[in-house]
Short mmCIF file of N, CA and C in Angstrom, two decimals:
data_model
loop_
_atom_site.label_atom_id
_atom_site.label_comp_id
_atom_site.label_asym_id
_atom_site.label_seq_id
_atom_site.Cartn_x
_atom_site.Cartn_y
_atom_site.Cartn_z
N MET V 190 17.27 -0.60 -24.88
CA MET V 190 16.28 -1.57 -24.44
C MET V 190 16.98 -2.84 -24.02
N GLY V 191 16.51 -3.42 -22.94
CA GLY V 191 17.07 -4.68 -22.49
C GLY V 191 16.52 -5.85 -23.26
N LYS V 192 17.25 -6.91 -23.20
CA LYS V 192 16.79 -8.14 -23.86
C LYS V 192 15.67 -8.76 -23.04
N SER V 193 14.74 -9.36 -23.73
CA SER V 193 13.70 -10.06 -23.01
C SER V 193 14.24 -11.42 -22.58
N PHE V 194 13.74 -11.90 -21.48
CA PHE V 194 14.17 -13.20 -21.00
C PHE V 194 12.95 -13.96 -20.50
N ILE V 195 13.11 -15.23 -20.33
CA ILE V 195 11.99 -16.07 -19.93
C ILE V 195 12.17 -16.48 -18.48
N ILE V 196 11.16 -16.22 -17.71
CA ILE V 196 11.13 -16.70 -16.33
C ILE V 196 10.48 -18.07 -16.37
N ARG V 197 11.12 -19.02 -15.78
CA ARG V 197 10.59 -20.39 -15.83
C ARG V 197 9.58 -20.62 -14.70
N ASN V 198 8.57 -19.75 -14.64
CA ASN V 198 7.50 -19.97 -13.68
C ASN V 198 6.37 -20.74 -14.36
N GLN V 199 5.38 -21.09 -13.58
CA GLN V 199 4.28 -21.91 -14.10
C GLN V 199 3.53 -21.20 -15.21
N ARG V 200 3.39 -19.89 -15.11
CA ARG V 200 2.68 -19.13 -16.14
C ARG V 200 3.41 -19.21 -17.47
N SER V 201 4.72 -18.99 -17.46
CA SER V 201 5.47 -19.01 -18.73
C SER V 201 5.53 -20.41 -19.32
N LEU V 202 5.56 -21.42 -18.47
CA LEU V 202 5.57 -22.79 -18.97
C LEU V 202 4.24 -23.15 -19.64
N ASN V 203 3.18 -22.43 -19.27
CA ASN V 203 1.87 -22.62 -19.89
C ASN V 203 1.64 -21.64 -21.05
N GLY V 204 2.68 -20.89 -21.43
CA GLY V 204 2.56 -19.98 -22.56
C GLY V 204 1.97 -18.62 -22.23
N GLN V 205 1.76 -18.31 -20.95
CA GLN V 205 1.20 -17.02 -20.56
C GLN V 205 2.34 -16.04 -20.30
N SER V 206 2.04 -14.76 -20.46
CA SER V 206 3.08 -13.75 -20.26
C SER V 206 3.14 -13.32 -18.80
N THR V 207 4.30 -12.84 -18.41
CA THR V 207 4.51 -12.28 -17.08
C THR V 207 5.08 -10.89 -17.30
N ASN V 208 4.40 -9.87 -16.82
CA ASN V 208 4.87 -8.51 -17.05
C ASN V 208 5.24 -7.82 -15.74
N ALA V 209 5.69 -6.60 -15.83
CA ALA V 209 6.20 -5.85 -14.69
C ALA V 209 5.09 -5.52 -13.69
N VAL V 210 5.50 -5.28 -12.46
CA VAL V 210 4.58 -4.89 -11.40
C VAL V 210 4.74 -3.39 -11.17
N LEU V 211 3.64 -2.66 -11.23
CA LEU V 211 3.67 -1.23 -10.97
C LEU V 211 3.29 -0.98 -9.51
N VAL V 212 4.14 -0.25 -8.82
CA VAL V 212 3.90 0.08 -7.41
C VAL V 212 3.81 1.60 -7.31
N THR V 213 2.78 2.11 -6.66
CA THR V 213 2.65 3.55 -6.51
C THR V 213 3.69 4.06 -5.53
N LEU V 214 4.16 5.27 -5.75
CA LEU V 214 5.18 5.86 -4.90
C LEU V 214 4.67 6.00 -3.47
N LYS V 215 3.44 6.42 -3.32
CA LYS V 215 2.86 6.62 -1.99
C LYS V 215 2.81 5.30 -1.22
N SER V 216 2.43 4.25 -1.88
CA SER V 216 2.35 2.94 -1.25
C SER V 216 3.73 2.44 -0.85
N TRP V 217 4.71 2.61 -1.73
CA TRP V 217 6.08 2.18 -1.44
C TRP V 217 6.65 2.97 -0.26
N GLN V 218 6.42 4.29 -0.24
CA GLN V 218 6.91 5.12 0.86
C GLN V 218 6.30 4.70 2.18
N LYS V 219 5.03 4.37 2.17
CA LYS V 219 4.36 3.92 3.40
C LYS V 219 4.95 2.61 3.90
N LEU V 220 5.24 1.69 2.99
CA LEU V 220 5.84 0.41 3.38
C LEU V 220 7.19 0.63 4.05
N VAL V 221 8.05 1.38 3.40
CA VAL V 221 9.40 1.61 3.93
C VAL V 221 9.34 2.40 5.23
N GLU V 222 8.53 3.43 5.27
CA GLU V 222 8.40 4.24 6.47
C GLU V 222 7.91 3.41 7.66
N THR V 223 6.91 2.62 7.44
CA THR V 223 6.31 1.84 8.52
C THR V 223 7.24 0.77 9.05
N PHE V 224 7.85 0.02 8.16
CA PHE V 224 8.66 -1.11 8.59
C PHE V 224 10.08 -0.73 8.99
N GLU V 225 10.68 0.23 8.31
CA GLU V 225 12.09 0.52 8.54
C GLU V 225 12.35 1.70 9.46
N GLU V 226 11.46 2.68 9.49
CA GLU V 226 11.70 3.87 10.31
C GLU V 226 11.82 3.51 11.79
N LYS V 227 11.00 2.61 12.25
CA LYS V 227 11.00 2.23 13.66
C LYS V 227 11.82 0.98 13.94
N TYR V 228 12.46 0.44 12.91
CA TYR V 228 13.15 -0.85 13.06
C TYR V 228 14.19 -0.83 14.17
N TYR V 229 15.06 0.17 14.19
CA TYR V 229 16.14 0.17 15.17
C TYR V 229 15.64 0.48 16.58
N SER V 230 14.52 1.15 16.70
CA SER V 230 13.94 1.40 18.02
C SER V 230 13.19 0.17 18.54
N TYR V 231 12.57 -0.57 17.62
CA TYR V 231 11.71 -1.69 18.02
C TYR V 231 12.12 -3.00 17.36
N LYS V 232 13.40 -3.18 17.03
CA LYS V 232 13.80 -4.36 16.26
C LYS V 232 13.58 -5.67 16.99
N ASP V 233 13.50 -5.64 18.31
CA ASP V 233 13.24 -6.86 19.06
C ASP V 233 11.80 -6.95 19.51
N THR V 234 10.90 -6.28 18.82
CA THR V 234 9.48 -6.31 19.14
C THR V 234 8.83 -7.44 18.35
N TYR V 235 8.21 -8.35 19.07
CA TYR V 235 7.54 -9.48 18.45
C TYR V 235 6.04 -9.35 18.66
N LEU V 236 5.27 -9.80 17.70
CA LEU V 236 3.81 -9.74 17.80
C LEU V 236 3.32 -10.39 19.08
N GLU V 237 3.83 -11.58 19.34
CA GLU V 237 3.35 -12.36 20.48
C GLU V 237 3.72 -11.72 21.81
N ASP V 238 4.91 -11.08 21.90
CA ASP V 238 5.34 -10.46 23.14
C ASP V 238 4.48 -9.27 23.53
N ILE V 239 4.03 -8.52 22.54
CA ILE V 239 3.17 -7.37 22.84
C ILE V 239 1.89 -7.83 23.51
N VAL V 240 1.29 -8.86 22.98
CA VAL V 240 0.05 -9.38 23.55
C VAL V 240 0.31 -9.98 24.93
N ASP V 241 1.41 -10.72 25.08
CA ASP V 241 1.72 -11.36 26.36
C ASP V 241 1.94 -10.35 27.48
N HIS V 242 2.44 -9.16 27.16
CA HIS V 242 2.75 -8.17 28.19
C HIS V 242 1.63 -7.16 28.43
N MET V 243 0.52 -7.33 27.76
CA MET V 243 -0.63 -6.46 28.01
C MET V 243 -1.32 -6.92 29.29
N THR V 244 -1.76 -5.96 30.09
CA THR V 244 -2.50 -6.31 31.29
C THR V 244 -3.90 -6.75 30.91
N TYR V 245 -4.58 -7.34 31.88
CA TYR V 245 -5.95 -7.79 31.64
C TYR V 245 -6.83 -6.60 31.24
N GLU V 246 -6.64 -5.46 31.92
CA GLU V 246 -7.43 -4.27 31.63
C GLU V 246 -7.16 -3.76 30.21
N GLU V 247 -5.89 -3.82 29.79
CA GLU V 247 -5.55 -3.37 28.44
C GLU V 247 -6.18 -4.28 27.39
N ARG V 248 -6.22 -5.56 27.69
CA ARG V 248 -6.84 -6.50 26.74
C ARG V 248 -8.35 -6.25 26.63
N ILE V 249 -8.99 -6.00 27.76
CA ILE V 249 -10.43 -5.74 27.77
C ILE V 249 -10.74 -4.43 27.05
N ALA V 250 -9.90 -3.40 27.29
CA ALA V 250 -10.13 -2.08 26.70
C ALA V 250 -9.50 -1.93 25.32
N ASP V 251 -9.22 -3.01 24.67
CA ASP V 251 -8.55 -3.00 23.37
C ASP V 251 -9.53 -2.57 22.28
N VAL V 252 -9.72 -1.25 22.15
CA VAL V 252 -10.69 -0.74 21.18
C VAL V 252 -10.18 -0.86 19.74
N ASP V 253 -8.86 -0.87 19.56
CA ASP V 253 -8.31 -0.98 18.21
C ASP V 253 -8.28 -2.41 17.70
N GLY V 254 -8.56 -3.36 18.58
CA GLY V 254 -8.55 -4.76 18.17
C GLY V 254 -7.16 -5.32 17.93
N PHE V 255 -6.16 -4.76 18.64
CA PHE V 255 -4.78 -5.20 18.41
C PHE V 255 -4.58 -6.65 18.80
N VAL V 256 -5.19 -7.08 19.90
CA VAL V 256 -5.02 -8.47 20.35
C VAL V 256 -5.50 -9.43 19.28
N ALA V 257 -6.66 -9.17 18.71
CA ALA V 257 -7.18 -10.05 17.67
C ALA V 257 -6.31 -10.01 16.43
N GLN V 258 -5.76 -8.84 16.11
CA GLN V 258 -4.90 -8.73 14.93
C GLN V 258 -3.57 -9.45 15.12
N ALA V 259 -3.03 -9.40 16.33
CA ALA V 259 -1.69 -9.95 16.57
C ALA V 259 -1.67 -11.45 16.80
N LYS V 260 -2.83 -12.05 16.97
CA LYS V 260 -2.85 -13.50 17.18
C LYS V 260 -2.36 -14.20 15.92
N PRO V 261 -1.32 -14.99 16.03
CA PRO V 261 -0.84 -15.70 14.83
C PRO V 261 -1.65 -16.95 14.58
N SER V 262 -2.93 -16.79 14.36
CA SER V 262 -3.81 -17.95 14.19
C SER V 262 -3.47 -18.75 12.95
N PHE V 263 -2.82 -18.11 12.00
CA PHE V 263 -2.50 -18.78 10.76
C PHE V 263 -1.10 -19.36 10.75
N SER V 264 -0.27 -19.00 11.73
CA SER V 264 1.12 -19.45 11.68
C SER V 264 1.25 -20.83 12.30
N ARG V 265 2.11 -21.61 11.70
CA ARG V 265 2.39 -22.93 12.25
C ARG V 265 3.33 -22.79 13.42
N ARG V 266 3.05 -23.49 14.47
CA ARG V 266 3.95 -23.49 15.62
C ARG V 266 5.00 -24.57 15.40
N THR V 267 6.25 -24.20 15.56
CA THR V 267 7.30 -25.19 15.42
C THR V 267 7.37 -26.00 16.71
N LEU V 268 7.38 -27.29 16.57
CA LEU V 268 7.41 -28.15 17.74
C LEU V 268 8.77 -28.79 17.88
N SER V 269 9.43 -28.48 18.95
CA SER V 269 10.69 -29.13 19.29
C SER V 269 10.80 -29.11 20.80
N ALA V 270 11.80 -29.77 21.32
CA ALA V 270 11.97 -29.82 22.77
C ALA V 270 12.20 -28.42 23.33
N ILE V 271 12.91 -27.58 22.58
CA ILE V 271 13.23 -26.24 23.06
C ILE V 271 12.04 -25.30 22.92
N SER V 272 11.40 -25.32 21.78
CA SER V 272 10.35 -24.33 21.50
C SER V 272 8.94 -24.85 21.72
N GLU V 273 8.82 -25.94 22.44
CA GLU V 273 7.49 -26.53 22.63
C GLU V 273 6.55 -25.57 23.35
N THR V 274 7.08 -24.81 24.30
CA THR V 274 6.22 -23.89 25.03
C THR V 274 6.11 -22.53 24.35
N MET V 275 7.13 -22.12 23.61
CA MET V 275 7.14 -20.78 23.03
C MET V 275 6.60 -20.73 21.61
N GLY V 276 7.01 -21.65 20.77
CA GLY V 276 6.64 -21.57 19.36
C GLY V 276 7.52 -20.56 18.65
N ARG V 277 7.22 -20.30 17.41
CA ARG V 277 8.02 -19.37 16.62
C ARG V 277 7.50 -17.95 16.82
N LYS V 278 8.42 -16.99 16.90
CA LYS V 278 8.03 -15.59 17.05
C LYS V 278 8.25 -14.86 15.74
N HIS V 279 7.44 -13.84 15.52
CA HIS V 279 7.49 -13.09 14.27
C HIS V 279 7.70 -11.61 14.57
N LYS V 280 8.77 -11.04 14.01
CA LYS V 280 9.10 -9.63 14.26
C LYS V 280 8.07 -8.72 13.61
N LEU V 281 7.77 -7.65 14.33
CA LEU V 281 6.77 -6.70 13.87
C LEU V 281 7.35 -5.65 12.92
N TYR V 282 8.65 -5.35 13.06
CA TYR V 282 9.28 -4.32 12.24
C TYR V 282 10.41 -4.92 11.42
N GLY V 283 10.81 -4.21 10.37
CA GLY V 283 11.85 -4.68 9.47
C GLY V 283 11.22 -5.38 8.28
N ILE V 284 11.64 -5.00 7.08
CA ILE V 284 11.08 -5.62 5.87
C ILE V 284 11.78 -6.94 5.62
N THR V 285 11.01 -8.00 5.58
CA THR V 285 11.56 -9.31 5.25
C THR V 285 11.31 -9.60 3.77
N ASN V 286 11.96 -10.61 3.27
CA ASN V 286 11.74 -11.02 1.89
C ASN V 286 10.26 -11.35 1.67
N ALA V 287 9.65 -12.02 2.64
CA ALA V 287 8.24 -12.39 2.52
C ALA V 287 7.35 -11.16 2.46
N ASP V 288 7.64 -10.14 3.29
CA ASP V 288 6.85 -8.91 3.27
C ASP V 288 6.91 -8.26 1.89
N LEU V 289 8.11 -8.20 1.34
CA LEU V 289 8.29 -7.58 0.03
C LEU V 289 7.60 -8.39 -1.07
N GLU V 290 7.72 -9.70 -1.01
CA GLU V 290 7.08 -10.57 -2.01
C GLU V 290 5.56 -10.38 -2.00
N VAL V 291 4.98 -10.39 -0.81
CA VAL V 291 3.52 -10.27 -0.69
C VAL V 291 3.07 -8.87 -1.11
N PHE V 292 3.82 -7.85 -0.70
CA PHE V 292 3.52 -6.47 -1.09
C PHE V 292 3.49 -6.33 -2.61
N LEU V 293 4.49 -6.85 -3.29
CA LEU V 293 4.55 -6.77 -4.75
C LEU V 293 3.45 -7.62 -5.40
N TYR V 294 3.19 -8.78 -4.83
CA TYR V 294 2.13 -9.64 -5.37
C TYR V 294 0.76 -8.93 -5.28
N LEU V 295 0.49 -8.28 -4.15
CA LEU V 295 -0.79 -7.58 -4.00
C LEU V 295 -0.92 -6.46 -5.03
N HIS V 296 0.18 -5.77 -5.31
CA HIS V 296 0.14 -4.73 -6.35
C HIS V 296 -0.06 -5.34 -7.73
N LYS V 297 0.45 -6.52 -7.92
CA LYS V 297 0.28 -7.22 -9.20
C LYS V 297 -1.19 -7.59 -9.42
N LYS V 298 -1.86 -8.04 -8.38
CA LYS V 298 -3.21 -8.60 -8.51
C LYS V 298 -4.34 -7.59 -8.32
N CYS V 299 -4.05 -6.41 -7.77
CA CYS V 299 -5.15 -5.48 -7.48
C CYS V 299 -5.66 -4.81 -8.75
N TYR V 300 -6.91 -4.37 -8.66
CA TYR V 300 -7.50 -3.59 -9.75
C TYR V 300 -6.91 -2.18 -9.72
N THR V 301 -7.29 -1.36 -10.67
CA THR V 301 -6.73 -0.01 -10.76
C THR V 301 -7.12 0.89 -9.60
N ASN V 302 -8.07 0.46 -8.78
CA ASN V 302 -8.44 1.23 -7.59
C ASN V 302 -7.78 0.68 -6.33
N GLY V 303 -6.90 -0.30 -6.45
CA GLY V 303 -6.18 -0.84 -5.30
C GLY V 303 -6.96 -1.87 -4.50
N VAL V 304 -7.94 -2.52 -5.10
CA VAL V 304 -8.80 -3.48 -4.40
C VAL V 304 -8.66 -4.86 -5.04
N ILE V 305 -8.64 -5.87 -4.19
CA ILE V 305 -8.68 -7.26 -4.63
C ILE V 305 -9.93 -7.87 -3.99
N PRO V 306 -11.03 -8.00 -4.73
CA PRO V 306 -12.27 -8.48 -4.13
C PRO V 306 -12.43 -10.00 -4.19
N ASN V 307 -13.23 -10.51 -3.26
CA ASN V 307 -13.73 -11.88 -3.33
C ASN V 307 -12.63 -12.94 -3.45
N VAL V 308 -11.70 -12.94 -2.50
CA VAL V 308 -10.60 -13.91 -2.53
C VAL V 308 -10.49 -14.63 -1.18
N THR V 309 -9.87 -15.79 -1.22
CA THR V 309 -9.46 -16.44 0.02
C THR V 309 -7.94 -16.36 0.07
N ILE V 310 -7.39 -16.48 1.26
CA ILE V 310 -5.95 -16.39 1.41
C ILE V 310 -5.28 -17.56 0.69
N HIS V 311 -5.86 -18.73 0.81
CA HIS V 311 -5.27 -19.90 0.14
C HIS V 311 -5.31 -19.75 -1.38
N MET V 312 -6.40 -19.18 -1.89
CA MET V 312 -6.51 -18.94 -3.33
C MET V 312 -5.40 -17.99 -3.79
N MET V 313 -5.12 -16.97 -3.00
CA MET V 313 -4.06 -16.03 -3.34
C MET V 313 -2.70 -16.71 -3.28
N TRP V 314 -2.49 -17.56 -2.29
CA TRP V 314 -1.22 -18.29 -2.16
C TRP V 314 -0.98 -19.16 -3.39
N GLU V 315 -2.00 -19.88 -3.82
CA GLU V 315 -1.86 -20.74 -5.00
C GLU V 315 -1.58 -19.91 -6.25
N ASP V 316 -2.23 -18.76 -6.37
CA ASP V 316 -2.00 -17.89 -7.52
C ASP V 316 -0.60 -17.28 -7.46
N TYR V 317 -0.15 -16.91 -6.27
CA TYR V 317 1.20 -16.34 -6.09
C TYR V 317 2.27 -17.30 -6.61
N LYS V 318 2.09 -18.59 -6.34
CA LYS V 318 3.09 -19.58 -6.76
C LYS V 318 3.22 -19.66 -8.27
N LEU V 319 2.17 -19.31 -9.01
CA LEU V 319 2.23 -19.34 -10.47
C LEU V 319 3.22 -18.33 -11.03
N TYR V 320 3.45 -17.26 -10.27
CA TYR V 320 4.34 -16.20 -10.74
C TYR V 320 5.81 -16.44 -10.36
N LYS V 321 6.07 -17.43 -9.57
CA LYS V 321 7.43 -17.68 -9.09
C LYS V 321 7.98 -18.95 -9.72
N GLU V 322 9.29 -19.00 -9.87
CA GLU V 322 9.92 -20.22 -10.35
C GLU V 322 9.82 -21.28 -9.25
N GLU V 323 9.87 -22.53 -9.66
CA GLU V 323 9.72 -23.61 -8.70
C GLU V 323 10.79 -23.51 -7.62
N PHE V 324 10.38 -23.66 -6.40
CA PHE V 324 11.22 -23.61 -5.20
C PHE V 324 11.80 -22.22 -4.94
N ALA V 325 11.33 -21.19 -5.62
CA ALA V 325 11.82 -19.83 -5.39
C ALA V 325 10.81 -19.00 -4.60
N TYR V 326 9.65 -19.55 -4.33
CA TYR V 326 8.63 -18.79 -3.63
C TYR V 326 8.76 -18.96 -2.12
N ILE V 327 8.14 -18.04 -1.40
CA ILE V 327 8.17 -18.11 0.06
C ILE V 327 7.23 -19.21 0.53
N GLN V 328 7.38 -19.60 1.78
CA GLN V 328 6.55 -20.66 2.34
C GLN V 328 5.13 -20.16 2.61
N HIS V 329 4.21 -21.09 2.70
CA HIS V 329 2.80 -20.79 2.95
C HIS V 329 2.64 -19.96 4.22
N SER V 330 3.28 -20.38 5.31
CA SER V 330 3.15 -19.66 6.58
C SER V 330 3.74 -18.26 6.48
N GLN V 331 4.83 -18.08 5.73
CA GLN V 331 5.43 -16.76 5.55
C GLN V 331 4.47 -15.84 4.80
N PHE V 332 3.74 -16.38 3.85
CA PHE V 332 2.76 -15.61 3.09
C PHE V 332 1.68 -15.08 4.03
N TYR V 333 1.17 -15.94 4.89
CA TYR V 333 0.12 -15.54 5.84
C TYR V 333 0.64 -14.50 6.82
N ILE V 334 1.84 -14.71 7.34
CA ILE V 334 2.40 -13.80 8.33
C ILE V 334 2.67 -12.43 7.70
N ALA V 335 3.17 -12.41 6.48
CA ALA V 335 3.41 -11.14 5.80
C ALA V 335 2.10 -10.39 5.58
N LEU V 336 1.04 -11.10 5.21
CA LEU V 336 -0.28 -10.46 5.08
C LEU V 336 -0.73 -9.86 6.40
N LYS V 337 -0.51 -10.60 7.48
CA LYS V 337 -0.91 -10.13 8.81
C LYS V 337 -0.12 -8.88 9.19
N LYS V 338 1.19 -8.88 8.93
CA LYS V 338 2.01 -7.70 9.24
C LYS V 338 1.56 -6.49 8.42
N LEU V 339 1.29 -6.69 7.15
CA LEU V 339 0.83 -5.58 6.31
C LEU V 339 -0.51 -5.04 6.82
N SER V 340 -1.35 -5.92 7.31
CA SER V 340 -2.65 -5.52 7.85
C SER V 340 -2.49 -4.76 9.17
N ILE V 341 -1.64 -5.26 10.06
CA ILE V 341 -1.42 -4.60 11.35
C ILE V 341 -0.87 -3.19 11.16
N HIS V 342 0.01 -3.02 10.20
CA HIS V 342 0.63 -1.71 9.94
C HIS V 342 -0.21 -0.83 9.02
N ASN V 343 -1.41 -1.26 8.71
CA ASN V 343 -2.36 -0.49 7.91
C ASN V 343 -1.85 -0.18 6.50
N ILE V 344 -1.09 -1.09 5.94
CA ILE V 344 -0.68 -0.97 4.55
C ILE V 344 -1.77 -1.58 3.67
N ILE V 345 -2.45 -2.59 4.21
CA ILE V 345 -3.62 -3.16 3.56
C ILE V 345 -4.74 -3.22 4.59
N SER V 346 -5.96 -3.25 4.11
CA SER V 346 -7.09 -3.53 5.00
C SER V 346 -7.78 -4.77 4.45
N VAL V 347 -8.13 -5.65 5.36
CA VAL V 347 -8.76 -6.91 4.98
C VAL V 347 -10.16 -6.92 5.55
N GLU V 348 -11.15 -6.99 4.67
CA GLU V 348 -12.54 -7.04 5.09
C GLU V 348 -13.07 -8.45 4.91
N ASN V 349 -13.62 -8.99 5.97
CA ASN V 349 -14.14 -10.35 5.95
C ASN V 349 -15.56 -10.33 5.38
N GLU V 350 -15.79 -11.11 4.35
CA GLU V 350 -17.12 -11.21 3.75
C GLU V 350 -17.91 -12.32 4.45
N LEU V 351 -19.19 -12.38 4.20
CA LEU V 351 -20.05 -13.37 4.85
C LEU V 351 -19.75 -14.80 4.43
N ASP V 352 -19.30 -15.00 3.22
CA ASP V 352 -19.06 -16.35 2.72
C ASP V 352 -17.65 -16.87 2.99
N GLY V 353 -16.90 -16.20 3.87
CA GLY V 353 -15.55 -16.65 4.20
C GLY V 353 -14.48 -16.10 3.28
N ARG V 354 -14.87 -15.32 2.32
CA ARG V 354 -13.90 -14.69 1.42
C ARG V 354 -13.56 -13.30 1.94
N TYR V 355 -12.56 -12.69 1.34
CA TYR V 355 -12.08 -11.39 1.80
C TYR V 355 -12.04 -10.40 0.65
N THR V 356 -12.10 -9.13 1.02
CA THR V 356 -11.80 -8.04 0.11
C THR V 356 -10.58 -7.34 0.68
N ILE V 357 -9.52 -7.28 -0.09
CA ILE V 357 -8.27 -6.67 0.37
C ILE V 357 -8.09 -5.34 -0.35
N LYS V 358 -7.82 -4.29 0.44
CA LYS V 358 -7.62 -2.96 -0.13
C LYS V 358 -6.21 -2.48 0.22
N LEU V 359 -5.51 -1.97 -0.77
CA LEU V 359 -4.22 -1.33 -0.52
C LEU V 359 -4.52 0.09 -0.05
N THR V 360 -4.24 0.38 1.21
CA THR V 360 -4.73 1.62 1.83
C THR V 360 -4.06 2.88 1.29
N HIS V 361 -2.85 2.79 0.81
CA HIS V 361 -2.15 3.98 0.31
C HIS V 361 -1.91 3.91 -1.19
N PHE V 362 -2.82 3.28 -1.88
CA PHE V 362 -2.70 3.08 -3.32
C PHE V 362 -3.17 4.31 -4.09
N MET V 363 -4.31 4.83 -3.71
CA MET V 363 -4.92 5.96 -4.42
C MET V 363 -4.54 7.28 -3.76
N ASN V 364 -4.37 8.31 -4.56
CA ASN V 364 -4.17 9.66 -4.07
C ASN V 364 -5.55 10.23 -3.78
N GLU V 365 -5.81 10.61 -2.52
CA GLU V 365 -7.14 11.07 -2.14
C GLU V 365 -7.55 12.35 -2.88
N GLU V 366 -6.58 13.22 -3.17
CA GLU V 366 -6.89 14.50 -3.82
C GLU V 366 -7.30 14.31 -5.28
N THR V 367 -6.55 13.49 -6.00
CA THR V 367 -6.82 13.30 -7.43
C THR V 367 -7.65 12.06 -7.71
N GLU V 368 -7.80 11.20 -6.72
CA GLU V 368 -8.49 9.92 -6.85
C GLU V 368 -7.91 9.08 -7.98
N LYS V 369 -6.59 9.15 -8.12
CA LYS V 369 -5.86 8.35 -9.10
C LYS V 369 -4.71 7.65 -8.40
N ALA V 370 -4.21 6.61 -9.03
CA ALA V 370 -3.10 5.87 -8.45
C ALA V 370 -1.80 6.64 -8.57
#
């Protein structure tokens, strides 16, 4: 048995425990397969470039809603003399630290059926910071972008509720045959 140690995150400083995160094999395999399998074929694929190169007809006939999904409405645009017209681009493939952090956080917070009901993204961001040591957590914009990437790749589904809150489901959490995690 390993020695126990104390993580100096906000939870432990308040006397609360921090325990391990359980990730289902199916969910982990889907994450790695989706992000890494196509990485070398599409490593220079950016969310914004896909939308920019779609024709008008493709945008109108967008039955999957890809254009709406790929809009980085939550990302901050970096303003400088060089990037004033372009802004920051976000790669669609390849697992980043932020993707992994958000993936693990969602597994930490979901119920046993893989659902996180009645949340706002900002509420989740604030809760995420409680589990990390000070200055060790990812940035707010990285959190949002990682959620968007997980949603685009169908690792999570985000349902918008009427009151502005969301229900987040881990799509590959449950085994359909046994209906267990």
